[in-house]
Structures are given as structure tokens and as C-alpha cells.
């Protein structure tokens, strides 16, 4: 994914933001190259966040806060990042998004990069994974004033499994009333960017590639719900048409959601 293109989408979803550097036009972005593995990606040097903030008691219930170097008198917009990795604890976590977080920070945006319980973690899957995303986003309220955040201008960006969770987070107001995933009041994002997001869980289970573990992974993610369908409160495709600005961006060479 081209970081300039992702930054442009985030800025468009925010409706522009004072003090933020303009995104790199696509014509000036790097030429298309072959995909690399997450191991190759993580072998590259990466910058560090400014703060690590817990939103729960579990060791993986935390977010990394990236703060722009420049000073702003006005509250700053926020980009929430949700990493992918097939919803599985045996794959890397929020460090996958450090490169994008650093790029967005350099453009004048505050970044809240979320970690969350996944399949294989104690409490991961249903409902824990979804509740962690909800609580992690809502936790911005706990330090918003201290960090000079504009919580009316929040965009959620997720990749792959994180793209699914980003789209889900933007649809929390449409969750069934009886769902245990309905925590409130929800901090409502202005928009969502789903990068290679798996936004239809039933379709992915039926027809998706086995790179994430096949149907078993989806079953492990949604098992345990009490609604008529395990997808009724977990799959964005079942929650109706988006009511907020939403971009879905996938690569032709993506082996999972291309």
C-alpha cells in the first residue's frame, strides 16, 4: 500500500485538517512493487510511538499514541489504526502499523494504534476482540483533553482483519440492541478506511482463500454469540449500508482480500 494514498484517504475522511501536511499525490508516489511478507516488513527499521496507554487490565489491552512534533493551538484530529493478522494471536500485532503511524504523525495527525485480544489470547474471539476495539476507540475520551485531541474528527483505518474491525467499529450504532458487543455511548468516527478489509465474514468463510486459516478462523472469531446468526453483530455486511464516509481499498496482488 502506498502511504501517501492512505494518508490522502484519511485526510479526505477528516474533511481536511489545519496544520497537517498535504498528502503525496499518487503521481509522485513510489512505483508499484511486488508485495513483501510481514517478516520482511518488520525487519525494516521503524520509529517508536510517544506513549503507551492501557484501556483495560489485560496486557494486550493498550494503544500506542503517536503525537506530531509540531505545536498546535487547535485540537488535533485523530487517526485510529487497527492492525490485521487474521484476528490471530500467533501473528504479529500493532507493530505492523508502526510505519503508517509514523507517516501520519509526520503529516501532523495524532495516531492511536490499537492492540487487542485475538484468537488464541485469553478472552479473544467473541465477544472480547470486538469489545476491545470498541473500548479502545472510546478510550480516546479519557485523555482527549490532556492531549488536545479533536474527537469530532476521528477516522478509523484498518488493514485486512483490522479493515473488517474498522468497518465494524463505524457501524456500532447499528448493532442489535441485545448484542453484548453494543457498548455505549460510542465515540462515532467521521469516516473509515478499510485497507483490504474482510468486510463480509460469511462470504469470506465460504469463498475466501485459506491463507488466514480457512473457515475455522472465522468460526473461532464469531463462535459464542447468542443471536440468530453469528454474523448478525460481527459482520459489517450484515449491519447495513455505511452511514459515514467509507473507503475500501484493496491491492490486485493481495493474496487474501485482493
PDB file of C-alpha atoms in Angstrom:
ATOM      1  CA  UNK A   1       0.000   0.000   0.000  1.00  0.00           C
ATOM      2  CA  UNK A   2       1.252   3.480  -0.791  1.00  0.00           C
ATOM      3  CA  UNK A   3       1.442   5.531   2.377  1.00  0.00           C
ATOM      4  CA  UNK A   4       0.666   8.736   0.504  1.00  0.00           C
ATOM      5  CA  UNK A   5      -2.569   7.280  -0.840  1.00  0.00           C
ATOM      6  CA  UNK A   6      -3.608   6.056   2.608  1.00  0.00           C
ATOM      7  CA  UNK A   7      -2.820   9.439   4.139  1.00  0.00           C
ATOM      8  CA  UNK A   8      -4.848  11.156   1.425  1.00  0.00           C
ATOM      9  CA  UNK A   9      -7.873   8.990   2.200  1.00  0.00           C
ATOM     10  CA  UNK A  10      -7.547   9.651   5.916  1.00  0.00           C
ATOM     11  CA  UNK A  11      -7.324  13.389   5.335  1.00  0.00           C
ATOM     12  CA  UNK A  12     -10.321  13.341   2.990  1.00  0.00           C
ATOM     13  CA  UNK A  13     -12.349  11.460   5.571  1.00  0.00           C
ATOM     14  CA  UNK A  14     -11.396  14.071   8.155  1.00  0.00           C
ATOM     15  CA  UNK A  15     -12.524  16.827   5.827  1.00  0.00           C
ATOM     16  CA  UNK A  16      -9.093  18.398   5.850  1.00  0.00           C
ATOM     17  CA  UNK A  17      -7.131  19.314   8.925  1.00  0.00           C
ATOM     18  CA  UNK A  18      -5.365  22.527   9.779  1.00  0.00           C
ATOM     19  CA  UNK A  19      -1.675  22.121  10.374  1.00  0.00           C
ATOM     20  CA  UNK A  20      -1.385  18.775   8.629  1.00  0.00           C
ATOM     21  CA  UNK A  21       0.980  18.393   5.711  1.00  0.00           C
ATOM     22  CA  UNK A  22      -0.674  17.629   2.351  1.00  0.00           C
ATOM     23  CA  UNK A  23      -0.648  14.006   1.206  1.00  0.00           C
ATOM     24  CA  UNK A  24       1.701  12.855  -1.513  1.00  0.00           C
ATOM     25  CA  UNK A  25      -0.096  12.879  -4.897  1.00  0.00           C
ATOM     26  CA  UNK A  26      -0.363   9.413  -6.396  1.00  0.00           C
ATOM     27  CA  UNK A  27       1.718  10.513  -9.386  1.00  0.00           C
ATOM     28  CA  UNK A  28       4.615  11.205  -7.017  1.00  0.00           C
ATOM     29  CA  UNK A  29       4.263   8.013  -5.002  1.00  0.00           C
ATOM     30  CA  UNK A  30       6.617   5.085  -5.272  1.00  0.00           C
ATOM     31  CA  UNK A  31       6.191   2.795  -8.300  1.00  0.00           C
ATOM     32  CA  UNK A  32       4.299  -0.438  -7.897  1.00  0.00           C
ATOM     33  CA  UNK A  33       6.449  -3.219  -6.476  1.00  0.00           C
ATOM     34  CA  UNK A  34       5.866  -6.824  -5.562  1.00  0.00           C
ATOM     35  CA  UNK A  35       4.327  -7.461  -2.140  1.00  0.00           C
ATOM     36  CA  UNK A  36       6.628  -8.367   0.732  1.00  0.00           C
ATOM     37  CA  UNK A  37       5.978 -10.626   3.697  1.00  0.00           C
ATOM     38  CA  UNK A  38       5.278  -9.272   7.161  1.00  0.00           C
ATOM     39  CA  UNK A  39       8.660 -10.693   8.216  1.00  0.00           C
ATOM     40  CA  UNK A  40      10.400  -8.600   5.552  1.00  0.00           C
ATOM     41  CA  UNK A  41       8.389  -5.568   6.628  1.00  0.00           C
ATOM     42  CA  UNK A  42       9.217  -5.942  10.309  1.00  0.00           C
ATOM     43  CA  UNK A  43      12.906  -6.398   9.504  1.00  0.00           C
ATOM     44  CA  UNK A  44      12.980  -2.768   8.417  1.00  0.00           C
ATOM     45  CA  UNK A  45      13.817  -0.003  10.930  1.00  0.00           C
ATOM     46  CA  UNK A  46      10.770   1.595  12.463  1.00  0.00           C
ATOM     47  CA  UNK A  47      10.100   4.577  14.657  1.00  0.00           C
ATOM     48  CA  UNK A  48       8.661   4.428  18.164  1.00  0.00           C
ATOM     49  CA  UNK A  49       5.394   5.874  19.498  1.00  0.00           C
ATOM     50  CA  UNK A  50       5.322   8.576  22.128  1.00  0.00           C
ATOM     51  CA  UNK A  51       3.091   6.909  24.730  1.00  0.00           C
ATOM     52  CA  UNK A  52       1.678   3.502  25.596  1.00  0.00           C
ATOM     53  CA  UNK A  53      -1.737   3.794  27.237  1.00  0.00           C
ATOM     54  CA  UNK A  54      -3.824   0.955  28.671  1.00  0.00           C
ATOM     55  CA  UNK A  55      -7.568   0.850  28.071  1.00  0.00           C
ATOM     56  CA  UNK A  56      -8.120  -2.365  30.062  1.00  0.00           C
ATOM     57  CA  UNK A  57      -6.484  -4.690  32.565  1.00  0.00           C
ATOM     58  CA  UNK A  58      -5.253  -7.349  30.124  1.00  0.00           C
ATOM     59  CA  UNK A  59      -1.635  -6.908  28.939  1.00  0.00           C
ATOM     60  CA  UNK A  60      -2.753  -6.583  25.307  1.00  0.00           C
ATOM     61  CA  UNK A  61      -5.483  -4.032  26.025  1.00  0.00           C
ATOM     62  CA  UNK A  62      -3.478  -0.945  25.159  1.00  0.00           C
ATOM     63  CA  UNK A  63      -2.830   1.553  22.431  1.00  0.00           C
ATOM     64  CA  UNK A  64       0.270   3.341  21.206  1.00  0.00           C
ATOM     65  CA  UNK A  65      -0.153   7.103  20.884  1.00  0.00           C
ATOM     66  CA  UNK A  66       1.857   8.936  18.231  1.00  0.00           C
ATOM     67  CA  UNK A  67       1.979  12.729  18.644  1.00  0.00           C
ATOM     68  CA  UNK A  68       3.086  15.235  15.983  1.00  0.00           C
ATOM     69  CA  UNK A  69       6.285  17.121  16.678  1.00  0.00           C
ATOM     70  CA  UNK A  70       4.794  20.465  15.738  1.00  0.00           C
ATOM     71  CA  UNK A  71       2.809  22.540  18.248  1.00  0.00           C
ATOM     72  CA  UNK A  72      -0.831  23.333  17.534  1.00  0.00           C
ATOM     73  CA  UNK A  73      -3.119  25.683  19.443  1.00  0.00           C
ATOM     74  CA  UNK A  74      -6.145  23.952  17.956  1.00  0.00           C
ATOM     75  CA  UNK A  75      -7.235  20.446  18.895  1.00  0.00           C
ATOM     76  CA  UNK A  76      -5.798  17.877  16.500  1.00  0.00           C
ATOM     77  CA  UNK A  77      -7.699  15.250  14.509  1.00  0.00           C
ATOM     78  CA  UNK A  78      -7.023  11.602  15.263  1.00  0.00           C
ATOM     79  CA  UNK A  79      -6.454   8.535  13.105  1.00  0.00           C
ATOM     80  CA  UNK A  80      -7.170   5.242  14.866  1.00  0.00           C
ATOM     81  CA  UNK A  81      -5.176   2.345  13.398  1.00  0.00           C
ATOM     82  CA  UNK A  82      -6.279  -1.295  13.691  1.00  0.00           C
ATOM     83  CA  UNK A  83      -3.757  -3.883  12.565  1.00  0.00           C
ATOM     84  CA  UNK A  84      -4.532  -7.091  10.713  1.00  0.00           C
ATOM     85  CA  UNK A  85      -3.115 -10.563  11.055  1.00  0.00           C
ATOM     86  CA  UNK A  86      -6.138 -12.807  10.522  1.00  0.00           C
ATOM     87  CA  UNK A  87      -7.510 -11.960  14.007  1.00  0.00           C
ATOM     88  CA  UNK A  88      -4.905 -14.446  15.326  1.00  0.00           C
ATOM     89  CA  UNK A  89      -2.605 -14.091  18.326  1.00  0.00           C
ATOM     90  CA  UNK A  90       0.147 -16.189  16.712  1.00  0.00           C
ATOM     91  CA  UNK A  91       0.784 -13.459  14.129  1.00  0.00           C
ATOM     92  CA  UNK A  92       2.350 -10.009  14.689  1.00  0.00           C
ATOM     93  CA  UNK A  93       0.301  -7.235  16.245  1.00  0.00           C
ATOM     94  CA  UNK A  94       0.200  -3.448  16.263  1.00  0.00           C
ATOM     95  CA  UNK A  95       3.862  -3.185  15.240  1.00  0.00           C
ATOM     96  CA  UNK A  96       2.650  -3.912  11.699  1.00  0.00           C
ATOM     97  CA  UNK A  97       1.149  -0.413  11.641  1.00  0.00           C
ATOM     98  CA  UNK A  98       4.179   1.448  13.027  1.00  0.00           C
ATOM     99  CA  UNK A  99       5.293   2.522   9.553  1.00  0.00           C
ATOM    100  CA  UNK A 100       1.916   4.020   8.685  1.00  0.00           C
ATOM    101  CA  UNK A 101       1.665   5.571  12.149  1.00  0.00           C
ATOM    102  CA  UNK A 102       4.997   7.331  11.691  1.00  0.00           C
ATOM    103  CA  UNK A 103       3.984   8.593   8.245  1.00  0.00           C
ATOM    104  CA  UNK A 104       0.702  10.002   9.538  1.00  0.00           C
ATOM    105  CA  UNK A 105       2.419  11.584  12.544  1.00  0.00           C
ATOM    106  CA  UNK A 106       4.831  13.321  10.184  1.00  0.00           C
ATOM    107  CA  UNK A 107       1.789  14.769   8.395  1.00  0.00           C
ATOM    108  CA  UNK A 108       0.528  16.425  11.572  1.00  0.00           C
ATOM    109  CA  UNK A 109      -2.001  13.825  12.684  1.00  0.00           C
ATOM    110  CA  UNK A 110      -2.347  12.205  16.079  1.00  0.00           C
ATOM    111  CA  UNK A 111      -2.359   8.405  15.747  1.00  0.00           C
ATOM    112  CA  UNK A 112      -3.914   5.919  18.189  1.00  0.00           C
ATOM    113  CA  UNK A 113      -2.605   2.484  17.183  1.00  0.00           C
ATOM    114  CA  UNK A 114      -4.658  -0.195  18.929  1.00  0.00           C
ATOM    115  CA  UNK A 115      -3.666  -3.594  20.218  1.00  0.00           C
ATOM    116  CA  UNK A 116      -6.459  -6.002  21.110  1.00  0.00           C
ATOM    117  CA  UNK A 117      -7.153  -9.574  22.170  1.00  0.00           C
ATOM    118  CA  UNK A 118      -7.230 -12.002  19.283  1.00  0.00           C
ATOM    119  CA  UNK A 119      -7.965 -15.683  18.678  1.00  0.00           C
ATOM    120  CA  UNK A 120      -5.528 -17.521  20.947  1.00  0.00           C
ATOM    121  CA  UNK A 121      -5.426 -14.811  23.607  1.00  0.00           C
ATOM    122  CA  UNK A 122      -7.356 -15.381  26.809  1.00  0.00           C
ATOM    123  CA  UNK A 123     -10.688 -13.676  26.126  1.00  0.00           C
ATOM    124  CA  UNK A 124     -10.037 -13.261  22.389  1.00  0.00           C
ATOM    125  CA  UNK A 125     -12.628 -14.002  19.730  1.00  0.00           C
ATOM    126  CA  UNK A 126     -16.274 -13.329  20.576  1.00  0.00           C
ATOM    127  CA  UNK A 127     -17.042 -11.077  22.327  1.00  0.00           C
ATOM    128  CA  UNK A 128     -13.598  -9.963  23.528  1.00  0.00           C
ATOM    129  CA  UNK A 129     -11.992  -8.961  20.227  1.00  0.00           C
ATOM    130  CA  UNK A 130     -14.923  -6.739  19.302  1.00  0.00           C
ATOM    131  CA  UNK A 131     -15.321  -5.281  22.772  1.00  0.00           C
ATOM    132  CA  UNK A 132     -11.619  -4.402  22.852  1.00  0.00           C
ATOM    133  CA  UNK A 133     -11.923  -2.436  19.618  1.00  0.00           C
ATOM    134  CA  UNK A 134     -14.959  -0.597  20.958  1.00  0.00           C
ATOM    135  CA  UNK A 135     -13.377   0.184  24.315  1.00  0.00           C
ATOM    136  CA  UNK A 136     -10.057   1.096  22.746  1.00  0.00           C
ATOM    137  CA  UNK A 137     -11.643   3.698  20.471  1.00  0.00           C
ATOM    138  CA  UNK A 138     -13.875   5.053  23.221  1.00  0.00           C
ATOM    139  CA  UNK A 139     -10.834   5.388  25.500  1.00  0.00           C
ATOM    140  CA  UNK A 140      -9.749   8.403  23.472  1.00  0.00           C
ATOM    141  CA  UNK A 141     -12.144  10.347  25.693  1.00  0.00           C
ATOM    142  CA  UNK A 142     -10.006   9.515  28.743  1.00  0.00           C
ATOM    143  CA  UNK A 143      -7.039  11.574  27.533  1.00  0.00           C
ATOM    144  CA  UNK A 144      -8.531  13.678  24.745  1.00  0.00           C
ATOM    145  CA  UNK A 145      -8.382  16.976  26.615  1.00  0.00           C
ATOM    146  CA  UNK A 146      -4.910  16.339  28.038  1.00  0.00           C
ATOM    147  CA  UNK A 147      -3.514  15.578  24.571  1.00  0.00           C
ATOM    148  CA  UNK A 148      -5.501  18.310  22.788  1.00  0.00           C
ATOM    149  CA  UNK A 149      -7.472  15.923  20.586  1.00  0.00           C
ATOM    150  CA  UNK A 150     -10.408  16.853  18.368  1.00  0.00           C
ATOM    151  CA  UNK A 151     -12.745  13.925  18.971  1.00  0.00           C
ATOM    152  CA  UNK A 152     -15.220  15.267  16.418  1.00  0.00           C
ATOM    153  CA  UNK A 153     -12.620  14.476  13.747  1.00  0.00           C
ATOM    154  CA  UNK A 154     -11.668  10.840  14.211  1.00  0.00           C
ATOM    155  CA  UNK A 155     -11.053   8.436  11.339  1.00  0.00           C
ATOM    156  CA  UNK A 156     -10.557   4.697  11.783  1.00  0.00           C
ATOM    157  CA  UNK A 157      -8.116   2.955   9.433  1.00  0.00           C
ATOM    158  CA  UNK A 158      -7.683  -0.814   9.484  1.00  0.00           C
ATOM    159  CA  UNK A 159      -5.857  -3.373   7.369  1.00  0.00           C
ATOM    160  CA  UNK A 160      -7.142  -6.855   6.433  1.00  0.00           C
ATOM    161  CA  UNK A 161      -8.691  -8.268   9.629  1.00  0.00           C
ATOM    162  CA  UNK A 162      -8.230  -4.771  11.009  1.00  0.00           C
ATOM    163  CA  UNK A 163     -10.113  -3.421   7.996  1.00  0.00           C
ATOM    164  CA  UNK A 164     -13.026  -5.613   8.999  1.00  0.00           C
ATOM    165  CA  UNK A 165     -12.830  -4.318  12.569  1.00  0.00           C
ATOM    166  CA  UNK A 166     -12.593  -0.707  11.381  1.00  0.00           C
ATOM    167  CA  UNK A 167     -15.754  -1.072   9.290  1.00  0.00           C
ATOM    168  CA  UNK A 168     -17.426  -2.835  12.207  1.00  0.00           C
ATOM    169  CA  UNK A 169     -16.442  -0.030  14.585  1.00  0.00           C
ATOM    170  CA  UNK A 170     -18.036   2.558  12.303  1.00  0.00           C
ATOM    171  CA  UNK A 171     -21.296   0.578  12.377  1.00  0.00           C
ATOM    172  CA  UNK A 172     -21.595   0.159  16.145  1.00  0.00           C
ATOM    173  CA  UNK A 173     -24.683   2.363  16.239  1.00  0.00           C
ATOM    174  CA  UNK A 174     -26.473  -0.259  14.141  1.00  0.00           C
ATOM    175  CA  UNK A 175     -25.686  -3.255  16.344  1.00  0.00           C
ATOM    176  CA  UNK A 176     -28.703  -5.220  17.578  1.00  0.00           C
ATOM    177  CA  UNK A 177     -29.913  -3.912  20.915  1.00  0.00           C
ATOM    178  CA  UNK A 178     -29.468  -7.317  22.571  1.00  0.00           C
ATOM    179  CA  UNK A 179     -25.884  -7.774  21.374  1.00  0.00           C
ATOM    180  CA  UNK A 180     -23.155  -7.921  24.068  1.00  0.00           C
ATOM    181  CA  UNK A 181     -20.988  -6.006  21.599  1.00  0.00           C
ATOM    182  CA  UNK A 182     -23.188  -2.952  21.974  1.00  0.00           C
ATOM    183  CA  UNK A 183     -21.240  -0.836  24.453  1.00  0.00           C
ATOM    184  CA  UNK A 184     -22.036   2.775  24.756  1.00  0.00           C
ATOM    185  CA  UNK A 185     -22.106   5.577  24.291  1.00  0.00           C
ATOM    186  CA  UNK A 186     -19.868   5.000  21.275  1.00  0.00           C
ATOM    187  CA  UNK A 187     -17.352   7.536  20.059  1.00  0.00           C
ATOM    188  CA  UNK A 188     -18.503   7.942  16.482  1.00  0.00           C
ATOM    189  CA  UNK A 189     -15.792   8.312  13.804  1.00  0.00           C
ATOM    190  CA  UNK A 190     -16.197  10.748  10.963  1.00  0.00           C
ATOM    191  CA  UNK A 191     -15.059   8.129   8.466  1.00  0.00           C
ATOM    192  CA  UNK A 192     -13.396   4.767   7.957  1.00  0.00           C
ATOM    193  CA  UNK A 193     -10.709   3.489   5.595  1.00  0.00           C
ATOM    194  CA  UNK A 194     -10.725  -0.286   5.153  1.00  0.00           C
ATOM    195  CA  UNK A 195      -7.465  -1.473   3.582  1.00  0.00           C
ATOM    196  CA  UNK A 196      -8.019  -4.930   2.090  1.00  0.00           C
ATOM    197  CA  UNK A 197     -10.742  -5.323   4.695  1.00  0.00           C
ATOM    198  CA  UNK A 198     -12.633  -8.596   5.081  1.00  0.00           C
ATOM    199  CA  UNK A 199     -15.989  -6.884   5.415  1.00  0.00           C
ATOM    200  CA  UNK A 200     -18.279  -9.840   4.683  1.00  0.00           C
ATOM    201  CA  UNK A 201     -17.390 -12.634   7.088  1.00  0.00           C
ATOM    202  CA  UNK A 202     -19.900 -15.142   5.721  1.00  0.00           C
ATOM    203  CA  UNK A 203     -18.683 -14.679   2.156  1.00  0.00           C
ATOM    204  CA  UNK A 204     -15.054 -14.920   3.209  1.00  0.00           C
ATOM    205  CA  UNK A 205     -15.747 -18.112   5.119  1.00  0.00           C
ATOM    206  CA  UNK A 206     -17.466 -19.610   2.101  1.00  0.00           C
ATOM    207  CA  UNK A 207     -15.171 -18.453  -0.689  1.00  0.00           C
ATOM    208  CA  UNK A 208     -12.060 -16.857   0.785  1.00  0.00           C
ATOM    209  CA  UNK A 209      -8.556 -18.306   0.476  1.00  0.00           C
ATOM    210  CA  UNK A 210      -7.085 -20.431   3.233  1.00  0.00           C
ATOM    211  CA  UNK A 211      -4.224 -18.024   3.962  1.00  0.00           C
ATOM    212  CA  UNK A 212      -5.873 -16.935   7.244  1.00  0.00           C
ATOM    213  CA  UNK A 213      -6.651 -20.486   8.347  1.00  0.00           C
ATOM    214  CA  UNK A 214      -9.756 -21.100   6.282  1.00  0.00           C
ATOM    215  CA  UNK A 215     -13.302 -21.333   7.631  1.00  0.00           C
ATOM    216  CA  UNK A 216     -12.026 -22.407  11.056  1.00  0.00           C
ATOM    217  CA  UNK A 217     -10.623 -18.934  11.704  1.00  0.00           C
ATOM    218  CA  UNK A 218     -13.961 -17.276  11.025  1.00  0.00           C
ATOM    219  CA  UNK A 219     -15.708 -19.856  13.201  1.00  0.00           C
ATOM    220  CA  UNK A 220     -13.247 -19.184  16.029  1.00  0.00           C
ATOM    221  CA  UNK A 221     -13.816 -15.441  15.696  1.00  0.00           C
ATOM    222  CA  UNK A 222     -17.624 -15.454  15.862  1.00  0.00           C
ATOM    223  CA  UNK A 223     -18.332 -18.535  17.996  1.00  0.00           C
ATOM    224  CA  UNK A 224     -20.211 -17.874  21.220  1.00  0.00           C
ATOM    225  CA  UNK A 225     -22.847 -15.366  20.178  1.00  0.00           C
ATOM    226  CA  UNK A 226     -26.476 -15.760  21.181  1.00  0.00           C
ATOM    227  CA  UNK A 227     -28.134 -14.052  18.216  1.00  0.00           C
ATOM    228  CA  UNK A 228     -29.912 -15.841  15.380  1.00  0.00           C
ATOM    229  CA  UNK A 229     -26.796 -15.655  13.188  1.00  0.00           C
ATOM    230  CA  UNK A 230     -23.156 -15.468  14.289  1.00  0.00           C
ATOM    231  CA  UNK A 231     -22.735 -12.687  11.729  1.00  0.00           C
ATOM    232  CA  UNK A 232     -25.637 -10.537  12.930  1.00  0.00           C
ATOM    233  CA  UNK A 233     -23.395  -8.377  15.127  1.00  0.00           C
ATOM    234  CA  UNK A 234     -19.929  -9.245  13.795  1.00  0.00           C
ATOM    235  CA  UNK A 235     -20.014  -8.753  10.018  1.00  0.00           C
ATOM    236  CA  UNK A 236     -20.270  -5.215   8.595  1.00  0.00           C
ATOM    237  CA  UNK A 237     -22.114  -6.645   5.579  1.00  0.00           C
ATOM    238  CA  UNK A 238     -24.980  -7.602   7.903  1.00  0.00           C
ATOM    239  CA  UNK A 239     -25.162  -4.216   9.600  1.00  0.00           C
ATOM    240  CA  UNK A 240     -26.487  -2.289   6.632  1.00  0.00           C
ATOM    241  CA  UNK A 241     -25.141   0.409   4.347  1.00  0.00           C
ATOM    242  CA  UNK A 242     -22.497   2.724   5.821  1.00  0.00           C
ATOM    243  CA  UNK A 243     -23.840   5.948   7.292  1.00  0.00           C
ATOM    244  CA  UNK A 244     -20.391   7.549   7.374  1.00  0.00           C
ATOM    245  CA  UNK A 245     -17.717   8.263   4.828  1.00  0.00           C
ATOM    246  CA  UNK A 246     -16.102   4.927   3.956  1.00  0.00           C
ATOM    247  CA  UNK A 247     -13.341   3.897   1.567  1.00  0.00           C
ATOM    248  CA  UNK A 248     -12.443   0.296   0.825  1.00  0.00           C
ATOM    249  CA  UNK A 249      -9.021  -0.084  -0.777  1.00  0.00           C
ATOM    250  CA  UNK A 250      -7.559  -3.403  -1.957  1.00  0.00           C
ATOM    251  CA  UNK A 251      -4.491  -4.352  -3.966  1.00  0.00           C
ATOM    252  CA  UNK A 252      -4.600  -6.519  -7.079  1.00  0.00           C
ATOM    253  CA  UNK A 253      -1.758  -8.660  -5.716  1.00  0.00           C
ATOM    254  CA  UNK A 254      -3.197  -9.143  -2.233  1.00  0.00           C
ATOM    255  CA  UNK A 255      -3.342 -12.935  -1.672  1.00  0.00           C
ATOM    256  CA  UNK A 256      -6.096 -12.687   0.955  1.00  0.00           C
ATOM    257  CA  UNK A 257      -8.513  -9.912   0.006  1.00  0.00           C
ATOM    258  CA  UNK A 258      -7.297  -8.804  -3.416  1.00  0.00           C
TER     259      UNK A 258
END
